[in-house]
């Protein structure tokens, strides 16, 4: 029979083991350890990737290059799920690239939290001290907090979350790789609203407080409202990026409800807002600027029952539009057991962009570790493979506008999530070009 002493000794031996196992499980869950991509899967996917991108085997793929890639992601707070999606996609792409005969890319991932300006500045400082030549970044480079360091340290930065916002303009090493959310989507979304709500006249906004950048964004948005022949009703209510309590904001909306209310929040916040707005009896048509499963969870059933309309460059993993999108969606689902969201799709696309730039610099006899050479290669030809657009046989194209440092074009539209499904209500490009109602 075990004695009290032997029991205590056994517990002392077991406790460290359990702590180690728990830590390992935590690392796996957050994507810091094994990404879930087996060597066999990576090899098969890599072969497909080379074919889809129409690459030539051999030294041109950059197999002799070792590259440290920075990443500034929201890994904690309300947007933690979005940051983790991006981290997963980066690590998926890194494994595929290496298996394809490409460079050994080593991600250095930093948490910018909500984003939080202090955490964002710290991330910028750490990445600079590590000497990373490029980074995949987010939230308009931490809602602007990282921009000065981005240029000071000449770190080529690709932002597939906020895009090239008004306040990012002029940052030489910063490029937005998706639509400016929501500015680029506004003209097409307003056209959809006018056609489907002919009695609607007024527009207001509830969104994230961006401090000094608020004025420029407000001028841009209200100018687009006026250009569409709609009236800004004066409602412009903002909350902190990490906020999930919208009671005071909703009280003001009830006093001045617009016909169309932009819900300019990200991550889980649109779901939390929709649930609170319904409980308060808000009757305005809500139009979000993005959609994620975190929002569905935060709505506690409201998005499933009532739906949520949103205007953006939405990535639909259930209906990939081109071969690269299909390869990515299948690989992500297999690796992580869940469908890819647009955060993941954009981070994957950006990691492939970095690989493309490494190949270009190497082909020119340059140093891929020199950010100035990477930037010059981008400016020489600002076109890259994309998981958006294209068709069943042709990979999509992402083209950077060298004046705005945003996208020159981007397939987007107005969509609706309801009862577990997303459907398109209208499709268009930047500034509403090529608008058509979904039939």
GROMACS .gro file of C-alpha atoms in nm:
model
  439
    1UNK     CA    1   0.000   0.000   0.000
    2UNK     CA    2   0.149   0.344  -0.089
    3UNK     CA    3   0.263   0.555   0.203
    4UNK     CA    4   0.193   0.927   0.246
    5UNK     CA    5   0.559   0.997   0.167
    6UNK     CA    6   0.548   0.791  -0.156
    7UNK     CA    7   0.229   0.971  -0.264
    8UNK     CA    8   0.391   1.307  -0.210
    9UNK     CA    9   0.703   1.198  -0.397
   10UNK     CA   10   0.488   1.070  -0.688
   11UNK     CA   11   0.304   1.402  -0.701
   12UNK     CA   12   0.634   1.593  -0.704
   13UNK     CA   13   0.749   1.384  -1.000
   14UNK     CA   14   0.421   1.403  -1.189
   15UNK     CA   15   0.362   1.777  -1.145
   16UNK     CA   16   0.655   1.894  -1.362
   17UNK     CA   17   0.561   1.639  -1.627
   18UNK     CA   18   0.200   1.763  -1.637
   19UNK     CA   19   0.319   2.124  -1.656
   20UNK     CA   20   0.545   2.038  -1.948
   21UNK     CA   21   0.263   1.860  -2.129
   22UNK     CA   22   0.028   2.151  -2.069
   23UNK     CA   23   0.284   2.397  -2.205
   24UNK     CA   24   0.338   2.182  -2.511
   25UNK     CA   25  -0.035   2.160  -2.569
   26UNK     CA   26  -0.063   2.538  -2.538
   27UNK     CA   27   0.212   2.596  -2.793
   28UNK     CA   28   0.051   2.356  -3.037
   29UNK     CA   29  -0.288   2.518  -2.993
   30UNK     CA   30  -0.155   2.868  -3.060
   31UNK     CA   31   0.048   2.762  -3.361
   32UNK     CA   32   0.390   2.823  -3.210
   33UNK     CA   33   0.495   2.460  -3.242
   34UNK     CA   34   0.380   2.206  -3.499
   35UNK     CA   35   0.157   2.385  -3.747
   36UNK     CA   36  -0.039   2.071  -3.825
   37UNK     CA   37   0.116   2.045  -4.172
   38UNK     CA   38   0.283   1.708  -4.217
   39UNK     CA   39   0.601   1.677  -4.420
   40UNK     CA   40   0.420   1.454  -4.669
   41UNK     CA   41   0.135   1.705  -4.713
   42UNK     CA   42   0.377   1.995  -4.747
   43UNK     CA   43   0.570   1.810  -5.019
   44UNK     CA   44   0.254   1.730  -5.218
   45UNK     CA   45   0.120   2.083  -5.178
   46UNK     CA   46   0.457   2.230  -5.273
   47UNK     CA   47   0.460   2.036  -5.600
   48UNK     CA   48   0.112   2.169  -5.676
   49UNK     CA   49   0.217   2.522  -5.577
   50UNK     CA   50   0.508   2.521  -5.822
   51UNK     CA   51   0.274   2.408  -6.100
   52UNK     CA   52   0.002   2.660  -6.014
   53UNK     CA   53   0.251   2.948  -6.003
   54UNK     CA   54   0.423   2.816  -6.316
   55UNK     CA   55   0.768   2.826  -6.157
   56UNK     CA   56   1.084   2.665  -6.285
   57UNK     CA   57   1.263   2.418  -6.057
   58UNK     CA   58   1.620   2.479  -5.947
   59UNK     CA   59   1.827   2.753  -5.792
   60UNK     CA   60   1.587   3.023  -5.910
   61UNK     CA   61   1.347   2.919  -5.632
   62UNK     CA   62   1.589   3.048  -5.370
   63UNK     CA   63   1.671   2.725  -5.191
   64UNK     CA   64   2.007   2.860  -5.075
   65UNK     CA   65   1.851   3.163  -4.903
   66UNK     CA   66   1.775   3.191  -4.532
   67UNK     CA   67   1.529   3.470  -4.462
   68UNK     CA   68   1.393   3.612  -4.136
   69UNK     CA   69   1.036   3.734  -4.183
   70UNK     CA   70   0.873   3.955  -3.924
   71UNK     CA   71   0.504   3.935  -3.837
   72UNK     CA   72   0.307   4.186  -3.629
   73UNK     CA   73  -0.025   4.020  -3.541
   74UNK     CA   74  -0.314   4.059  -3.297
   75UNK     CA   75  -0.253   3.743  -3.094
   76UNK     CA   76  -0.437   3.851  -2.779
   77UNK     CA   77  -0.752   4.048  -2.702
   78UNK     CA   78  -1.078   4.045  -2.902
   79UNK     CA   79  -0.892   3.997  -3.231
   80UNK     CA   80  -0.675   3.707  -3.112
   81UNK     CA   81  -0.851   3.459  -3.341
   82UNK     CA   82  -0.772   3.675  -3.642
   83UNK     CA   83  -0.404   3.698  -3.554
   84UNK     CA   84  -0.388   3.324  -3.503
   85UNK     CA   85  -0.542   3.265  -3.847
   86UNK     CA   86  -0.268   3.479  -3.997
   87UNK     CA   87   0.001   3.298  -3.803
   88UNK     CA   88  -0.130   2.962  -3.919
   89UNK     CA   89  -0.134   3.075  -4.282
   90UNK     CA   90   0.219   3.217  -4.266
   91UNK     CA   91   0.353   2.892  -4.123
   92UNK     CA   92   0.160   2.690  -4.382
   93UNK     CA   93   0.311   2.896  -4.665
   94UNK     CA   94   0.660   2.877  -4.511
   95UNK     CA   95   0.646   2.496  -4.504
   96UNK     CA   96   0.516   2.476  -4.860
   97UNK     CA   97   0.781   2.717  -4.987
   98UNK     CA   98   1.065   2.522  -4.826
   99UNK     CA   99   0.927   2.190  -4.955
  100UNK     CA  100   0.907   2.344  -5.302
  101UNK     CA  101   1.282   2.408  -5.300
  102UNK     CA  102   1.248   2.769  -5.191
  103UNK     CA  103   1.417   2.963  -4.910
  104UNK     CA  104   1.417   2.870  -4.544
  105UNK     CA  105   1.189   3.144  -4.411
  106UNK     CA  106   1.195   3.186  -4.033
  107UNK     CA  107   0.900   3.391  -3.899
  108UNK     CA  108   0.956   3.616  -3.598
  109UNK     CA  109   0.604   3.673  -3.466
  110UNK     CA  110   0.512   3.962  -3.236
  111UNK     CA  111   0.182   4.027  -3.058
  112UNK     CA  112   0.041   4.378  -3.105
  113UNK     CA  113  -0.264   4.284  -2.897
  114UNK     CA  114  -0.589   4.474  -2.967
  115UNK     CA  115  -0.394   4.641  -3.137
  116UNK     CA  116  -0.245   4.834  -2.848
  117UNK     CA  117  -0.012   5.124  -2.939
  118UNK     CA  118   0.238   5.034  -2.669
  119UNK     CA  119   0.252   4.670  -2.779
  120UNK     CA  120   0.273   4.777  -3.144
  121UNK     CA  121   0.566   5.010  -3.075
  122UNK     CA  122   0.738   4.735  -2.879
  123UNK     CA  123   0.688   4.492  -3.168
  124UNK     CA  124   0.834   4.745  -3.410
  125UNK     CA  125   1.137   4.793  -3.187
  126UNK     CA  126   1.198   4.421  -3.145
  127UNK     CA  127   1.169   4.347  -3.517
  128UNK     CA  128   1.409   4.631  -3.594
  129UNK     CA  129   1.662   4.500  -3.343
  130UNK     CA  130   1.638   4.157  -3.508
  131UNK     CA  131   1.714   4.312  -3.845
  132UNK     CA  132   1.417   4.167  -4.033
  133UNK     CA  133   1.409   4.304  -4.389
  134UNK     CA  134   1.032   4.248  -4.428
  135UNK     CA  135   0.725   4.188  -4.219
  136UNK     CA  136   0.365   4.082  -4.259
  137UNK     CA  137   0.174   4.332  -4.055
  138UNK     CA  138  -0.183   4.423  -3.967
  139UNK     CA  139  -0.436   4.686  -3.862
  140UNK     CA  140  -0.283   4.970  -4.067
  141UNK     CA  141   0.051   4.881  -3.904
  142UNK     CA  142  -0.094   4.872  -3.556
  143UNK     CA  143  -0.342   5.156  -3.628
  144UNK     CA  144  -0.051   5.380  -3.717
  145UNK     CA  145   0.170   5.317  -3.413
  146UNK     CA  146   0.434   5.126  -3.613
  147UNK     CA  147   0.448   5.343  -3.925
  148UNK     CA  148   0.731   5.575  -3.824
  149UNK     CA  149   0.949   5.279  -3.725
  150UNK     CA  150   0.855   5.097  -4.045
  151UNK     CA  151   1.021   5.372  -4.250
  152UNK     CA  152   1.298   5.457  -4.004
  153UNK     CA  153   1.420   5.096  -4.003
  154UNK     CA  154   1.332   5.033  -4.369
  155UNK     CA  155   1.127   4.720  -4.307
  156UNK     CA  156   0.919   4.632  -4.613
  157UNK     CA  157   0.571   4.590  -4.465
  158UNK     CA  158   0.268   4.420  -4.618
  159UNK     CA  159  -0.068   4.485  -4.449
  160UNK     CA  160  -0.357   4.261  -4.554
  161UNK     CA  161  -0.586   4.364  -4.268
  162UNK     CA  162  -0.631   4.741  -4.274
  163UNK     CA  163  -0.488   4.808  -4.618
  164UNK     CA  164  -0.340   5.144  -4.717
  165UNK     CA  165  -0.551   5.365  -4.492
  166UNK     CA  166  -0.551   5.743  -4.530
  167UNK     CA  167  -0.316   5.774  -4.232
  168UNK     CA  168  -0.063   5.528  -4.382
  169UNK     CA  169  -0.012   5.736  -4.697
  170UNK     CA  170   0.341   5.863  -4.732
  171UNK     CA  171   0.501   5.571  -4.547
  172UNK     CA  172   0.754   5.456  -4.805
  173UNK     CA  173   0.804   5.098  -4.687
  174UNK     CA  174   0.437   5.026  -4.611
  175UNK     CA  175   0.200   4.861  -4.863
  176UNK     CA  176  -0.163   4.764  -4.817
  177UNK     CA  177  -0.240   4.436  -4.994
  178UNK     CA  178  -0.619   4.445  -4.963
  179UNK     CA  179  -0.897   4.697  -5.005
  180UNK     CA  180  -0.881   4.998  -4.776
  181UNK     CA  181  -1.136   4.889  -4.519
  182UNK     CA  182  -1.397   5.022  -4.554
  183UNK     CA  183  -1.319   5.317  -4.786
  184UNK     CA  184  -1.264   5.120  -5.109
  185UNK     CA  185  -1.582   4.920  -5.052
  186UNK     CA  186  -1.805   5.219  -4.972
  187UNK     CA  187  -1.910   5.338  -5.322
  188UNK     CA  188  -2.024   4.991  -5.431
  189UNK     CA  189  -2.195   4.928  -5.098
  190UNK     CA  190  -2.386   5.256  -5.121
  191UNK     CA  191  -2.497   5.166  -5.473
  192UNK     CA  192  -2.627   4.836  -5.336
  193UNK     CA  193  -2.811   5.021  -5.058
  194UNK     CA  194  -2.976   5.267  -5.297
  195UNK     CA  195  -3.097   4.991  -5.527
  196UNK     CA  196  -3.229   4.765  -5.250
  197UNK     CA  197  -3.351   5.034  -5.008
  198UNK     CA  198  -3.500   5.303  -5.236
  199UNK     CA  199  -3.653   5.486  -4.938
  200UNK     CA  200  -3.321   5.501  -4.752
  201UNK     CA  201  -3.167   5.845  -4.727
  202UNK     CA  202  -2.936   5.877  -4.427
  203UNK     CA  203  -2.605   5.716  -4.330
  204UNK     CA  204  -2.414   5.708  -4.001
  205UNK     CA  205  -2.119   5.521  -3.854
  206UNK     CA  206  -2.025   5.332  -3.540
  207UNK     CA  207  -1.663   5.225  -3.537
  208UNK     CA  208  -1.314   5.219  -3.390
  209UNK     CA  209  -1.156   5.529  -3.242
  210UNK     CA  210  -0.839   5.598  -3.440
  211UNK     CA  211  -0.743   5.915  -3.257
  212UNK     CA  212  -0.578   6.173  -3.481
  213UNK     CA  213  -0.668   5.972  -3.793
  214UNK     CA  214  -1.043   6.005  -3.725
  215UNK     CA  215  -1.078   6.340  -3.902
  216UNK     CA  216  -0.925   6.223  -4.232
  217UNK     CA  217  -1.129   5.903  -4.233
  218UNK     CA  218  -1.449   6.090  -4.152
  219UNK     CA  219  -1.388   6.338  -4.435
  220UNK     CA  220  -1.324   6.050  -4.677
  221UNK     CA  221  -1.634   5.854  -4.576
  222UNK     CA  222  -1.878   6.146  -4.559
  223UNK     CA  223  -1.750   6.267  -4.895
  224UNK     CA  224  -1.842   5.929  -5.042
  225UNK     CA  225  -2.188   5.946  -4.879
  226UNK     CA  226  -2.250   6.283  -5.046
  227UNK     CA  227  -2.116   6.163  -5.382
  228UNK     CA  228  -2.371   5.880  -5.371
  229UNK     CA  229  -2.654   6.128  -5.312
  230UNK     CA  230  -2.708   6.016  -4.953
  231UNK     CA  231  -2.706   6.228  -4.637
  232UNK     CA  232  -2.469   6.191  -4.345
  233UNK     CA  233  -2.699   6.223  -4.044
  234UNK     CA  234  -2.422   6.342  -3.811
  235UNK     CA  235  -2.385   6.013  -3.627
  236UNK     CA  236  -2.015   5.928  -3.590
  237UNK     CA  237  -1.964   5.725  -3.273
  238UNK     CA  238  -1.635   5.553  -3.190
  239UNK     CA  239  -1.504   5.314  -2.926
  240UNK     CA  240  -1.164   5.171  -2.834
  241UNK     CA  241  -1.043   4.888  -3.064
  242UNK     CA  242  -1.070   4.636  -2.778
  243UNK     CA  243  -1.418   4.743  -2.664
  244UNK     CA  244  -1.700   4.490  -2.641
  245UNK     CA  245  -1.943   4.709  -2.444
  246UNK     CA  246  -2.135   4.942  -2.673
  247UNK     CA  247  -2.413   5.054  -2.437
  248UNK     CA  248  -2.331   5.426  -2.439
  249UNK     CA  249  -2.277   5.422  -2.816
  250UNK     CA  250  -2.606   5.247  -2.881
  251UNK     CA  251  -2.791   5.495  -2.659
  252UNK     CA  252  -2.671   5.776  -2.888
  253UNK     CA  253  -2.767   5.577  -3.198
  254UNK     CA  254  -3.121   5.535  -3.064
  255UNK     CA  255  -3.152   5.913  -3.040
  256UNK     CA  256  -3.034   5.964  -3.399
  257UNK     CA  257  -3.081   5.641  -3.599
  258UNK     CA  258  -2.967   5.647  -3.965
  259UNK     CA  259  -3.127   5.436  -4.236
  260UNK     CA  260  -2.788   5.273  -4.297
  261UNK     CA  261  -2.541   5.223  -4.012
  262UNK     CA  262  -2.181   5.129  -4.092
  263UNK     CA  263  -2.049   4.892  -3.827
  264UNK     CA  264  -1.677   4.961  -3.863
  265UNK     CA  265  -1.540   4.708  -3.616
  266UNK     CA  266  -1.323   4.400  -3.663
  267UNK     CA  267  -1.281   4.058  -3.506
  268UNK     CA  268  -1.551   3.959  -3.258
  269UNK     CA  269  -1.679   4.315  -3.213
  270UNK     CA  270  -1.935   4.323  -3.501
  271UNK     CA  271  -2.114   4.025  -3.343
  272UNK     CA  272  -2.116   4.177  -2.998
  273UNK     CA  273  -2.241   4.507  -3.141
  274UNK     CA  274  -2.518   4.340  -3.343
  275UNK     CA  275  -2.642   4.151  -3.037
  276UNK     CA  276  -2.650   4.465  -2.823
  277UNK     CA  277  -2.812   4.670  -3.102
  278UNK     CA  278  -3.089   4.412  -3.138
  279UNK     CA  279  -3.153   4.406  -2.764
  280UNK     CA  280  -3.180   4.785  -2.772
  281UNK     CA  281  -3.429   4.780  -3.060
  282UNK     CA  282  -3.207   4.950  -3.321
  283UNK     CA  283  -3.387   4.931  -3.657
  284UNK     CA  284  -3.117   5.071  -3.886
  285UNK     CA  285  -2.978   4.846  -4.161
  286UNK     CA  286  -2.640   4.735  -4.023
  287UNK     CA  287  -2.353   4.699  -4.269
  288UNK     CA  288  -2.025   4.559  -4.137
  289UNK     CA  289  -1.679   4.602  -4.284
  290UNK     CA  290  -1.574   4.239  -4.233
  291UNK     CA  291  -1.695   3.897  -4.123
  292UNK     CA  292  -1.537   3.627  -3.908
  293UNK     CA  293  -1.651   3.330  -3.705
  294UNK     CA  294  -1.539   3.518  -3.392
  295UNK     CA  295  -1.819   3.765  -3.463
  296UNK     CA  296  -2.069   3.482  -3.497
  297UNK     CA  297  -1.969   3.345  -3.157
  298UNK     CA  298  -1.979   3.687  -2.993
  299UNK     CA  299  -2.332   3.752  -3.125
  300UNK     CA  300  -2.469   3.459  -2.922
  301UNK     CA  301  -2.696   3.345  -3.202
  302UNK     CA  302  -2.804   3.685  -3.334
  303UNK     CA  303  -2.602   3.667  -3.656
  304UNK     CA  304  -2.738   3.322  -3.732
  305UNK     CA  305  -3.099   3.423  -3.672
  306UNK     CA  306  -3.100   3.782  -3.800
  307UNK     CA  307  -2.801   3.779  -4.032
  308UNK     CA  308  -2.524   4.033  -4.088
  309UNK     CA  309  -2.455   4.216  -4.411
  310UNK     CA  310  -2.100   4.328  -4.476
  311UNK     CA  311  -1.902   4.495  -4.755
  312UNK     CA  312  -1.545   4.381  -4.818
  313UNK     CA  313  -1.308   4.166  -5.023
  314UNK     CA  314  -1.443   3.843  -4.877
  315UNK     CA  315  -1.254   3.515  -4.920
  316UNK     CA  316  -1.495   3.222  -4.950
  317UNK     CA  317  -1.311   2.897  -4.867
  318UNK     CA  318  -1.612   2.692  -4.978
  319UNK     CA  319  -1.597   2.833  -5.332
  320UNK     CA  320  -1.235   2.923  -5.424
  321UNK     CA  321  -1.224   3.129  -5.742
  322UNK     CA  322  -0.890   3.011  -5.883
  323UNK     CA  323  -0.635   2.725  -5.857
  324UNK     CA  324  -0.417   2.902  -5.598
  325UNK     CA  325  -0.719   2.980  -5.383
  326UNK     CA  326  -0.833   2.619  -5.404
  327UNK     CA  327  -0.487   2.485  -5.313
  328UNK     CA  328  -0.472   2.721  -5.013
  329UNK     CA  329  -0.826   2.654  -4.890
  330UNK     CA  330  -0.781   2.277  -4.907
  331UNK     CA  331  -0.437   2.285  -4.742
  332UNK     CA  332  -0.551   2.514  -4.460
  333UNK     CA  333  -0.859   2.302  -4.388
  334UNK     CA  334  -0.648   1.987  -4.378
  335UNK     CA  335  -0.380   2.140  -4.157
  336UNK     CA  336  -0.600   2.314  -3.902
  337UNK     CA  337  -0.937   2.142  -3.925
  338UNK     CA  338  -1.127   2.461  -3.996
  339UNK     CA  339  -1.198   2.680  -4.300
  340UNK     CA  340  -0.967   2.971  -4.375
  341UNK     CA  341  -1.095   3.324  -4.318
  342UNK     CA  342  -0.982   3.631  -4.510
  343UNK     CA  343  -0.716   3.707  -4.249
  344UNK     CA  344  -0.553   3.373  -4.326
  345UNK     CA  345  -0.599   3.409  -4.702
  346UNK     CA  346  -0.432   3.750  -4.705
  347UNK     CA  347  -0.139   3.641  -4.486
  348UNK     CA  348  -0.082   3.338  -4.709
  349UNK     CA  349  -0.091   3.560  -5.018
  350UNK     CA  350   0.158   3.800  -4.859
  351UNK     CA  351   0.402   3.524  -4.766
  352UNK     CA  352   0.400   3.415  -5.130
  353UNK     CA  353   0.463   3.779  -5.225
  354UNK     CA  354   0.773   3.781  -5.006
  355UNK     CA  355   0.893   3.461  -5.175
  356UNK     CA  356   0.832   3.620  -5.515
  357UNK     CA  357   1.040   3.925  -5.417
  358UNK     CA  358   1.320   3.703  -5.286
  359UNK     CA  359   1.328   3.521  -5.622
  360UNK     CA  360   1.333   3.848  -5.816
  361UNK     CA  361   1.618   3.997  -5.615
  362UNK     CA  362   1.817   3.674  -5.634
  363UNK     CA  363   1.763   3.650  -6.012
  364UNK     CA  364   1.904   4.002  -6.046
  365UNK     CA  365   2.216   3.900  -5.853
  366UNK     CA  366   2.119   4.102  -5.548
  367UNK     CA  367   2.083   4.040  -5.175
  368UNK     CA  368   1.732   3.926  -5.072
  369UNK     CA  369   1.812   4.030  -4.716
  370UNK     CA  370   1.830   4.396  -4.823
  371UNK     CA  371   1.488   4.558  -4.778
  372UNK     CA  372   1.570   4.836  -5.024
  373UNK     CA  373   1.628   4.576  -5.295
  374UNK     CA  374   1.302   4.400  -5.206
  375UNK     CA  375   1.118   4.733  -5.231
  376UNK     CA  376   1.282   4.814  -5.565
  377UNK     CA  377   1.175   4.473  -5.700
  378UNK     CA  378   0.815   4.542  -5.593
  379UNK     CA  379   0.815   4.883  -5.758
  380UNK     CA  380   0.965   4.747  -6.080
  381UNK     CA  381   0.671   4.510  -6.121
  382UNK     CA  382   0.393   4.553  -5.860
  383UNK     CA  383   0.197   4.245  -5.973
  384UNK     CA  384   0.171   3.925  -5.770
  385UNK     CA  385  -0.024   3.600  -5.761
  386UNK     CA  386  -0.351   3.627  -5.571
  387UNK     CA  387  -0.607   3.395  -5.412
  388UNK     CA  388  -0.872   3.651  -5.519
  389UNK     CA  389  -1.015   3.684  -5.867
  390UNK     CA  390  -0.896   3.477  -6.160
  391UNK     CA  391  -1.098   3.180  -6.277
  392UNK     CA  392  -1.099   2.802  -6.263
  393UNK     CA  393  -0.784   2.783  -6.475
  394UNK     CA  394  -0.611   3.114  -6.400
  395UNK     CA  395  -0.457   3.246  -6.078
  396UNK     CA  396  -0.577   3.589  -5.969
  397UNK     CA  397  -0.356   3.898  -5.979
  398UNK     CA  398  -0.283   4.143  -5.700
  399UNK     CA  399  -0.151   4.475  -5.832
  400UNK     CA  400  -0.015   4.743  -5.602
  401UNK     CA  401  -0.087   5.108  -5.685
  402UNK     CA  402   0.257   5.271  -5.650
  403UNK     CA  403   0.101   5.610  -5.574
  404UNK     CA  404  -0.133   5.509  -5.291
  405UNK     CA  405   0.060   5.195  -5.187
  406UNK     CA  406  -0.277   5.021  -5.182
  407UNK     CA  407  -0.437   4.782  -5.430
  408UNK     CA  408  -0.514   4.904  -5.780
  409UNK     CA  409  -0.806   4.663  -5.801
  410UNK     CA  410  -0.965   4.400  -5.578
  411UNK     CA  411  -1.274   4.181  -5.620
  412UNK     CA  412  -1.519   4.270  -5.344
  413UNK     CA  413  -1.888   4.304  -5.276
  414UNK     CA  414  -2.177   4.314  -5.032
  415UNK     CA  415  -2.241   3.979  -4.863
  416UNK     CA  416  -2.478   3.841  -4.604
  417UNK     CA  417  -2.409   3.582  -4.337
  418UNK     CA  418  -2.711   3.400  -4.195
  419UNK     CA  419  -2.774   3.059  -4.046
  420UNK     CA  420  -2.422   2.934  -4.111
  421UNK     CA  421  -2.396   3.046  -4.474
  422UNK     CA  422  -2.258   3.344  -4.666
  423UNK     CA  423  -2.409   3.462  -4.993
  424UNK     CA  424  -2.317   3.748  -5.226
  425UNK     CA  425  -2.570   4.028  -5.267
  426UNK     CA  426  -2.361   4.241  -5.503
  427UNK     CA  427  -2.014   4.234  -5.655
  428UNK     CA  428  -1.781   4.514  -5.770
  429UNK     CA  429  -1.422   4.642  -5.766
  430UNK     CA  430  -1.251   4.934  -5.595
  431UNK     CA  431  -1.471   5.248  -5.596
  432UNK     CA  432  -1.770   5.046  -5.719
  433UNK     CA  433  -1.630   4.973  -6.064
  434UNK     CA  434  -1.814   4.695  -6.247
  435UNK     CA  435  -2.103   4.694  -5.999
  436UNK     CA  436  -2.368   4.427  -6.040
  437UNK     CA  437  -2.635   4.285  -5.817
  438UNK     CA  438  -2.596   3.914  -5.751
  439UNK     CA  439  -2.851   3.716  -5.945
   0.00000   0.00000   0.00000
